[in-house]
């Protein structure tokens, strides 16, 4: 018997591989594999979430009105031009689905976010992967790849898994070089980890340009990864097209209320950013000390480090040894980074413990 055949382009998808949550031995482990907030979640968001347990029989507000208004107020945006999704992953899928299909090309940079390739192939479009520049976005390479068939360019800024940042003038140059029929998606999942003067100008571009979509998430600095809430901002016709394929009621009611409360808790966000900056700098310096063992940390602007292993110890060996010691990190062979480990910045205890374990593994003296 032969069952239904998936589309060829569906068969070409490599399924997303999430970070591991357990070591397999059952021992308590530090999960540094998914870029979650080590400080947890704002208590205000937690309380707002819990308060929604009384109305589980009701559908949520499918228009996410209060959430859009809160986001608009926080960033000075037009609430009518905010789209929302089950995580910003859904918003990325909405963009690919509304603006590309079979015969179309969609560009992303090598070592770009893993979801882009899936979102592109899912709708039958063709991914065009352009070279990076020392793990960062190469604007010239992106512009050189644009053809009449290009429909979308996906850029994560900062990028995951490389942690690199494309500054404002480069984003402006990229946008200026794109034809207006090409949608520039600026995925700012880690934007809140940047300092105020590091704004890449994406939201300002999305306010004025007809072809820029900025996406954000509540999963990272806001500590609401479990609830799956993301949003996007673009010109009205872009948002209108995305709404046509958005699943009805795609953001839960508890998630909407938790996100509104999280937006209002600036103290939690500021503490999270400061914690990250401090321990990211500390861990980067620790990795630098392991340079003679062939380790190199890419300069990070996010809440994780990409560490390259070019010495005798391989990334795979380090990954397995770290796992055995209770530190779960992300090894990325599926993304062409078989020599790289991505390590989320954890609590102080986790970060110190991770560094000590890694030092031990690579045989460096403390
Ligand atoms: C984590 C992440 C996202 C989205 O996560 P959601 O939980 O789906 O909102 C999007 N882009 C990048 C680059 C990420 O790292």
Short mmCIF file of C-alpha atoms and ligand atoms in Angstrom, two decimals:
data_model
loop_
_atom_site.label_atom_id
_atom_site.label_comp_id
_atom_site.label_asym_id
_atom_site.label_seq_id
_atom_site.Cartn_x
_atom_site.Cartn_y
_atom_site.Cartn_z
CA UNK A 1 0.00 0.00 0.00
CA UNK A 2 1.22 3.47 -0.75
CA UNK A 3 0.00 6.34 1.35
CA UNK A 4 -0.17 10.02 0.45
CA UNK A 5 3.08 11.57 -0.83
CA UNK A 6 4.33 14.76 0.79
CA UNK A 7 5.35 17.55 -1.55
CA UNK A 8 8.96 17.28 -2.74
CA UNK A 9 9.76 20.54 -0.99
CA UNK A 10 8.40 19.17 2.30
CA UNK A 11 10.65 16.11 2.00
CA UNK A 12 13.60 18.49 1.55
CA UNK A 13 13.09 20.01 5.01
CA UNK A 14 15.51 19.05 7.78
CA UNK A 15 13.31 19.14 10.89
CA UNK A 16 14.25 21.71 13.55
CA UNK A 17 16.43 20.19 16.29
CA UNK A 18 15.72 21.82 19.66
CA UNK A 19 18.31 22.12 22.42
CA UNK A 20 18.41 19.18 24.81
CA UNK A 21 16.74 19.65 28.22
CA UNK A 22 18.27 16.69 30.05
CA UNK A 23 21.61 14.93 30.00
CA UNK A 24 20.09 11.49 29.71
CA UNK A 25 21.60 10.32 33.01
CA UNK A 26 18.74 11.90 34.95
CA UNK A 27 21.19 14.00 36.97
CA UNK A 28 20.42 17.66 37.58
CA UNK A 29 21.83 19.69 34.73
CA UNK A 30 22.40 23.28 33.72
CA UNK A 31 20.43 23.88 30.53
CA UNK A 32 22.53 26.30 28.50
CA UNK A 33 21.17 25.14 25.16
CA UNK A 34 18.16 27.31 24.33
CA UNK A 35 19.04 30.94 25.15
CA UNK A 36 16.40 31.16 27.88
CA UNK A 37 16.48 33.81 30.62
CA UNK A 38 18.53 32.48 33.57
CA UNK A 39 16.75 34.93 35.91
CA UNK A 40 13.43 33.27 35.09
CA UNK A 41 10.33 35.37 34.44
CA UNK A 42 9.11 38.70 35.80
CA UNK A 43 6.99 38.05 38.92
CA UNK A 44 4.41 40.45 37.49
CA UNK A 45 4.17 38.37 34.33
CA UNK A 46 3.88 35.18 36.36
CA UNK A 47 1.02 36.67 38.40
CA UNK A 48 -0.78 37.91 35.27
CA UNK A 49 -0.43 34.45 33.72
CA UNK A 50 -1.80 32.70 36.82
CA UNK A 51 -4.79 35.05 37.02
CA UNK A 52 -6.07 33.71 33.70
CA UNK A 53 -6.67 30.19 35.03
CA UNK A 54 -10.29 31.18 35.80
CA UNK A 55 -11.40 31.50 32.17
CA UNK A 56 -10.00 28.49 30.34
CA UNK A 57 -13.27 27.70 28.53
CA UNK A 58 -13.15 30.99 26.58
CA UNK A 59 -11.28 31.68 23.35
CA UNK A 60 -8.66 34.40 23.71
CA UNK A 61 -9.00 37.79 22.01
CA UNK A 62 -8.08 36.73 18.46
CA UNK A 63 -7.08 40.32 17.70
CA UNK A 64 -4.68 40.49 20.68
CA UNK A 65 -5.92 44.07 21.10
CA UNK A 66 -4.57 44.86 24.56
CA UNK A 67 -1.23 43.24 23.76
CA UNK A 68 -0.85 45.20 20.51
CA UNK A 69 -1.69 48.40 22.33
CA UNK A 70 0.86 47.71 25.06
CA UNK A 71 3.58 46.96 22.47
CA UNK A 72 2.64 50.05 20.46
CA UNK A 73 2.83 52.26 23.55
CA UNK A 74 6.18 50.84 24.61
CA UNK A 75 7.82 51.39 21.19
CA UNK A 76 5.82 54.31 19.76
CA UNK A 77 4.17 52.21 17.03
CA UNK A 78 0.77 52.05 15.31
CA UNK A 79 -1.09 49.12 16.96
CA UNK A 80 -2.92 48.37 13.69
CA UNK A 81 0.41 47.47 12.08
CA UNK A 82 1.44 44.89 14.69
CA UNK A 83 1.13 41.20 13.80
CA UNK A 84 1.56 38.50 16.45
CA UNK A 85 2.32 34.82 16.47
CA UNK A 86 2.82 31.61 18.38
CA UNK A 87 6.38 32.68 19.03
CA UNK A 88 8.11 34.90 16.51
CA UNK A 89 8.75 31.61 14.69
CA UNK A 90 5.13 31.76 13.52
CA UNK A 91 5.60 35.37 12.38
CA UNK A 92 8.59 34.25 10.28
CA UNK A 93 6.43 31.51 8.75
CA UNK A 94 3.66 34.04 8.07
CA UNK A 95 6.15 36.23 6.20
CA UNK A 96 7.45 33.35 4.09
CA UNK A 97 3.92 32.11 3.41
CA UNK A 98 2.47 35.47 2.44
CA UNK A 99 5.34 36.63 0.22
CA UNK A 100 6.98 33.57 -1.34
CA UNK A 101 6.11 30.30 -3.00
CA UNK A 102 7.28 27.87 -5.70
CA UNK A 103 9.67 29.56 -8.14
CA UNK A 104 10.61 32.33 -5.72
CA UNK A 105 14.00 32.81 -4.06
CA UNK A 106 14.50 33.75 -0.42
CA UNK A 107 17.91 34.79 0.86
CA UNK A 108 19.52 34.15 4.21
CA UNK A 109 23.12 34.21 5.39
CA UNK A 110 25.08 31.02 6.08
CA UNK A 111 24.80 30.19 9.81
CA UNK A 112 21.51 32.11 9.91
CA UNK A 113 18.64 31.12 12.20
CA UNK A 114 17.56 27.51 11.53
CA UNK A 115 13.86 28.37 11.21
CA UNK A 116 14.40 30.39 7.99
CA UNK A 117 15.29 27.36 5.91
CA UNK A 118 12.22 25.49 7.18
CA UNK A 119 9.88 28.46 6.63
CA UNK A 120 11.19 28.94 3.07
CA UNK A 121 11.00 25.28 2.03
CA UNK A 122 7.60 24.78 3.66
CA UNK A 123 5.98 27.02 1.07
CA UNK A 124 7.96 25.60 -1.85
CA UNK A 125 10.26 28.60 -2.27
CA UNK A 126 13.99 28.19 -2.91
CA UNK A 127 16.49 29.09 -0.17
CA UNK A 128 19.49 31.06 -1.41
CA UNK A 129 22.25 30.86 1.20
CA UNK A 130 24.92 33.54 0.89
CA UNK A 131 28.41 33.48 2.44
CA UNK A 132 29.04 35.07 5.81
CA UNK A 133 31.90 37.42 6.71
CA UNK A 134 33.70 35.82 9.65
CA UNK A 135 30.35 34.44 10.92
CA UNK A 136 28.58 37.80 10.53
CA UNK A 137 26.19 39.12 7.89
CA UNK A 138 27.95 40.18 4.69
CA UNK A 139 25.73 42.90 3.22
CA UNK A 140 27.57 42.86 -0.11
CA UNK A 141 27.07 39.09 -0.43
CA UNK A 142 23.34 39.49 0.26
CA UNK A 143 22.96 42.28 -2.30
CA UNK A 144 24.95 40.32 -4.88
CA UNK A 145 22.52 37.39 -4.56
CA UNK A 146 19.38 39.40 -5.30
CA UNK A 147 17.66 38.45 -8.57
CA UNK A 148 14.27 39.18 -10.17
CA UNK A 149 13.01 36.11 -8.34
CA UNK A 150 14.07 37.25 -4.87
CA UNK A 151 11.07 37.86 -2.62
CA UNK A 152 12.45 37.97 0.94
CA UNK A 153 15.75 38.48 2.78
CA UNK A 154 15.89 37.09 6.32
CA UNK A 155 18.48 38.69 8.64
CA UNK A 156 18.71 37.94 12.37
CA UNK A 157 20.26 40.81 14.27
CA UNK A 158 21.92 39.82 16.54
CA UNK A 159 22.18 36.50 14.73
CA UNK A 160 21.60 33.08 16.26
CA UNK A 161 23.76 30.94 16.46
CA UNK A 162 26.71 33.23 15.67
CA UNK A 163 25.83 36.06 18.15
CA UNK A 164 27.13 38.66 15.67
CA UNK A 165 25.56 42.09 15.18
CA UNK A 166 25.08 44.11 12.01
CA UNK A 167 25.25 47.83 12.85
CA UNK A 168 22.71 50.44 11.87
CA UNK A 169 24.64 51.87 8.89
CA UNK A 170 25.05 48.39 7.40
CA UNK A 171 21.34 47.60 7.84
CA UNK A 172 20.54 50.94 6.17
CA UNK A 173 22.93 50.12 3.31
CA UNK A 174 21.35 46.69 2.90
CA UNK A 175 17.85 48.16 2.78
CA UNK A 176 18.88 50.92 0.37
CA UNK A 177 20.36 48.32 -2.00
CA UNK A 178 17.26 46.10 -2.14
CA UNK A 179 14.56 46.53 -4.78
CA UNK A 180 11.25 47.57 -3.21
CA UNK A 181 9.59 44.29 -4.20
CA UNK A 182 11.90 42.44 -1.79
CA UNK A 183 10.72 42.13 1.83
CA UNK A 184 13.55 42.66 4.32
CA UNK A 185 12.80 40.70 7.51
CA UNK A 186 14.88 41.90 10.45
CA UNK A 187 14.57 39.27 13.18
CA UNK A 188 15.37 41.08 16.43
CA UNK A 189 14.84 38.23 18.90
CA UNK A 190 17.80 39.51 20.97
CA UNK A 191 17.33 43.26 20.47
CA UNK A 192 16.57 43.86 24.15
CA UNK A 193 20.06 42.62 25.05
CA UNK A 194 21.63 45.49 23.10
CA UNK A 195 22.52 48.76 24.76
CA UNK A 196 20.37 51.78 23.85
CA UNK A 197 23.01 53.19 21.47
CA UNK A 198 23.23 49.86 19.59
CA UNK A 199 19.76 50.07 17.99
CA UNK A 200 20.07 48.79 14.42
CA UNK A 201 17.37 51.17 13.22
CA UNK A 202 15.06 48.33 12.19
CA UNK A 203 11.88 49.62 13.82
CA UNK A 204 12.44 53.11 12.38
CA UNK A 205 12.82 51.52 8.92
CA UNK A 206 9.68 49.42 9.42
CA UNK A 207 7.77 52.58 10.34
CA UNK A 208 8.59 54.34 7.09
CA UNK A 209 9.59 51.77 4.43
CA UNK A 210 7.04 49.70 2.46
CA UNK A 211 9.20 46.56 2.55
CA UNK A 212 10.62 46.03 6.06
CA UNK A 213 9.24 43.63 8.68
CA UNK A 214 10.81 43.64 12.16
CA UNK A 215 10.11 40.65 14.40
CA UNK A 216 10.47 40.45 18.18
CA UNK A 217 9.81 37.80 20.81
CA UNK A 218 8.79 37.42 24.44
CA UNK A 219 10.80 34.19 24.64
CA UNK A 220 14.24 35.59 25.36
CA UNK A 221 14.81 38.56 27.69
CA UNK A 222 11.16 38.57 28.84
CA UNK A 223 11.48 34.95 29.98
CA UNK A 224 8.19 33.73 28.47
CA UNK A 225 9.49 31.03 26.11
CA UNK A 226 6.92 28.53 27.40
CA UNK A 227 4.02 30.71 26.30
CA UNK A 228 5.14 31.17 22.66
CA UNK A 229 4.50 34.86 21.92
CA UNK A 230 6.14 36.91 19.20
CA UNK A 231 5.19 39.93 17.14
CA UNK A 232 6.12 41.85 14.03
CA UNK A 233 5.88 45.39 12.67
CA UNK A 234 5.62 46.47 9.04
CA UNK A 235 3.67 48.57 6.57
CA UNK A 236 -0.10 47.97 6.62
CA UNK A 237 -0.28 45.95 3.34
CA UNK A 238 2.37 43.53 4.63
CA UNK A 239 0.53 43.03 7.91
CA UNK A 240 -2.76 42.61 6.04
CA UNK A 241 -1.29 39.79 3.93
CA UNK A 242 0.14 38.04 6.99
CA UNK A 243 -3.21 38.18 8.82
CA UNK A 244 -4.79 36.24 5.97
CA UNK A 245 -2.74 33.14 6.85
CA UNK A 246 -2.38 33.72 10.61
CA UNK A 247 -4.05 30.95 12.60
CA UNK A 248 -7.10 32.27 14.46
CA UNK A 249 -6.54 32.64 18.22
CA UNK A 250 -2.82 31.99 17.79
CA UNK A 251 -1.72 33.63 21.07
CA UNK A 252 -3.18 32.25 24.30
CA UNK A 253 -5.07 34.49 26.70
CA UNK A 254 -2.65 33.77 29.57
CA UNK A 255 0.23 34.51 27.22
CA UNK A 256 -1.27 37.83 26.15
CA UNK A 257 -1.71 38.96 29.75
CA UNK A 258 1.70 37.70 30.81
CA UNK A 259 3.34 39.53 27.91
CA UNK A 260 1.59 42.81 28.76
CA UNK A 261 2.79 42.53 32.37
CA UNK A 262 6.30 41.60 31.23
CA UNK A 263 6.46 44.69 29.03
CA UNK A 264 5.57 46.77 32.05
CA UNK A 265 8.30 45.31 34.26
CA UNK A 266 11.25 47.35 33.05
CA UNK A 267 13.21 46.58 36.19
CA UNK A 268 13.23 42.85 35.35
CA UNK A 269 14.34 43.54 31.78
CA UNK A 270 17.10 45.89 32.92
CA UNK A 271 18.35 43.39 35.50
CA UNK A 272 18.32 40.66 32.88
CA UNK A 273 20.32 42.80 30.42
CA UNK A 274 22.86 43.79 33.09
CA UNK A 275 23.28 40.19 34.27
CA UNK A 276 23.82 39.06 30.71
CA UNK A 277 26.36 41.78 29.91
CA UNK A 278 28.36 41.02 33.04
CA UNK A 279 28.53 37.25 32.64
CA UNK A 280 28.91 37.36 28.87
CA UNK A 281 32.01 39.53 29.30
CA UNK A 282 33.30 37.27 32.06
CA UNK A 283 32.77 34.07 30.05
CA UNK A 284 34.27 35.60 26.90
CA UNK A 285 37.42 36.44 28.87
CA UNK A 286 37.54 32.86 30.22
CA UNK A 287 37.30 31.44 26.69
CA UNK A 288 40.00 33.86 25.52
CA UNK A 289 42.29 32.33 28.15
CA UNK A 290 41.74 28.95 26.45
CA UNK A 291 42.94 30.35 23.12
CA UNK A 292 46.11 28.24 23.18
CA UNK A 293 43.87 25.15 23.26
CA UNK A 294 42.35 26.31 19.98
CA UNK A 295 39.17 27.86 21.43
CA UNK A 296 37.77 31.12 20.10
CA UNK A 297 34.62 32.96 21.21
CA UNK A 298 32.96 35.06 18.52
CA UNK A 299 32.27 38.58 19.80
CA UNK A 300 28.72 38.32 21.13
CA UNK A 301 25.92 40.87 21.21
CA UNK A 302 23.34 38.32 22.39
CA UNK A 303 22.67 36.12 25.44
CA UNK A 304 24.94 33.31 24.31
CA UNK A 305 28.43 32.67 22.98
CA UNK A 306 29.49 30.76 19.89
CA UNK A 307 32.76 29.05 20.72
CA UNK A 308 34.82 27.54 17.89
CA UNK A 309 37.10 24.56 18.58
CA UNK A 310 40.16 24.51 16.35
CA UNK A 311 42.58 22.62 18.59
CA UNK A 312 43.04 18.97 19.48
CA UNK A 313 39.79 18.77 21.43
CA UNK A 314 36.80 18.86 19.08
CA UNK A 315 33.49 20.59 19.68
CA UNK A 316 31.79 17.19 19.68
CA UNK A 317 34.14 15.84 22.36
CA UNK A 318 33.66 18.96 24.47
CA UNK A 319 29.88 18.71 24.00
CA UNK A 320 29.82 15.13 25.26
CA UNK A 321 32.21 15.82 28.13
CA UNK A 322 30.19 18.86 29.20
CA UNK A 323 27.01 16.80 29.06
CA UNK A 324 28.58 14.16 31.30
CA UNK A 325 29.37 16.93 33.80
CA UNK A 326 25.83 18.31 33.76
CA UNK A 327 26.21 21.18 31.30
CA UNK A 328 23.89 21.01 28.31
CA UNK A 329 25.02 23.24 25.45
CA UNK A 330 24.19 23.25 21.74
CA UNK A 331 26.42 21.51 19.22
CA UNK A 332 25.53 22.66 15.71
CA UNK A 333 26.69 20.20 13.02
CA UNK A 334 23.31 20.51 11.27
CA UNK A 335 24.00 24.19 10.67
CA UNK A 336 27.45 23.68 9.23
CA UNK A 337 29.13 24.43 12.55
CA UNK A 338 30.50 21.03 13.52
CA UNK A 339 33.42 22.86 15.17
CA UNK A 340 31.15 25.13 17.21
CA UNK A 341 29.27 25.04 20.50
CA UNK A 342 26.62 27.59 21.38
CA UNK A 343 26.45 28.31 25.10
CA UNK A 344 23.67 30.38 26.67
CA UNK A 345 24.69 32.74 29.45
CA UNK A 346 23.30 31.15 32.62
CA UNK A 347 23.15 32.12 36.26
CA UNK A 348 26.43 33.06 37.95
CA UNK A 349 26.71 29.56 39.39
CA UNK A 350 26.02 27.91 36.03
CA UNK A 351 28.41 30.20 34.16
CA UNK A 352 31.28 29.71 36.64
CA UNK A 353 30.60 25.97 36.76
CA UNK A 354 30.53 25.72 32.97
CA UNK A 355 33.83 27.60 32.62
CA UNK A 356 35.49 25.37 35.22
CA UNK A 357 34.22 22.24 33.49
CA UNK A 358 35.39 23.44 30.08
CA UNK A 359 38.82 24.42 31.45
CA UNK A 360 39.11 20.96 32.89
CA UNK A 361 38.09 19.35 29.61
CA UNK A 362 40.53 21.29 27.45
CA UNK A 363 43.26 20.74 30.03
CA UNK A 364 43.95 24.34 30.84
CA UNK A 365 45.07 25.33 34.33
CA UNK A 366 42.76 27.75 36.10
C1 LIG B 1 14.74 32.38 19.69
C2 LIG B 1 14.71 33.02 18.34
C3 LIG B 1 13.51 33.34 17.70
C4 LIG B 1 12.16 33.06 18.16
O1 LIG B 1 11.73 32.44 19.09
P1 LIG B 1 10.19 32.30 19.47
O2 LIG B 1 10.28 31.58 20.74
O3 LIG B 1 9.53 31.52 18.38
O4 LIG B 1 9.64 33.67 19.57
C5 LIG B 1 13.54 33.98 16.49
N1 LIG B 1 14.69 34.29 15.92
C6 LIG B 1 15.85 34.01 16.48
C7 LIG B 1 17.10 34.43 15.79
C8 LIG B 1 15.90 33.34 17.70
O5 LIG B 1 17.08 33.03 18.22
#
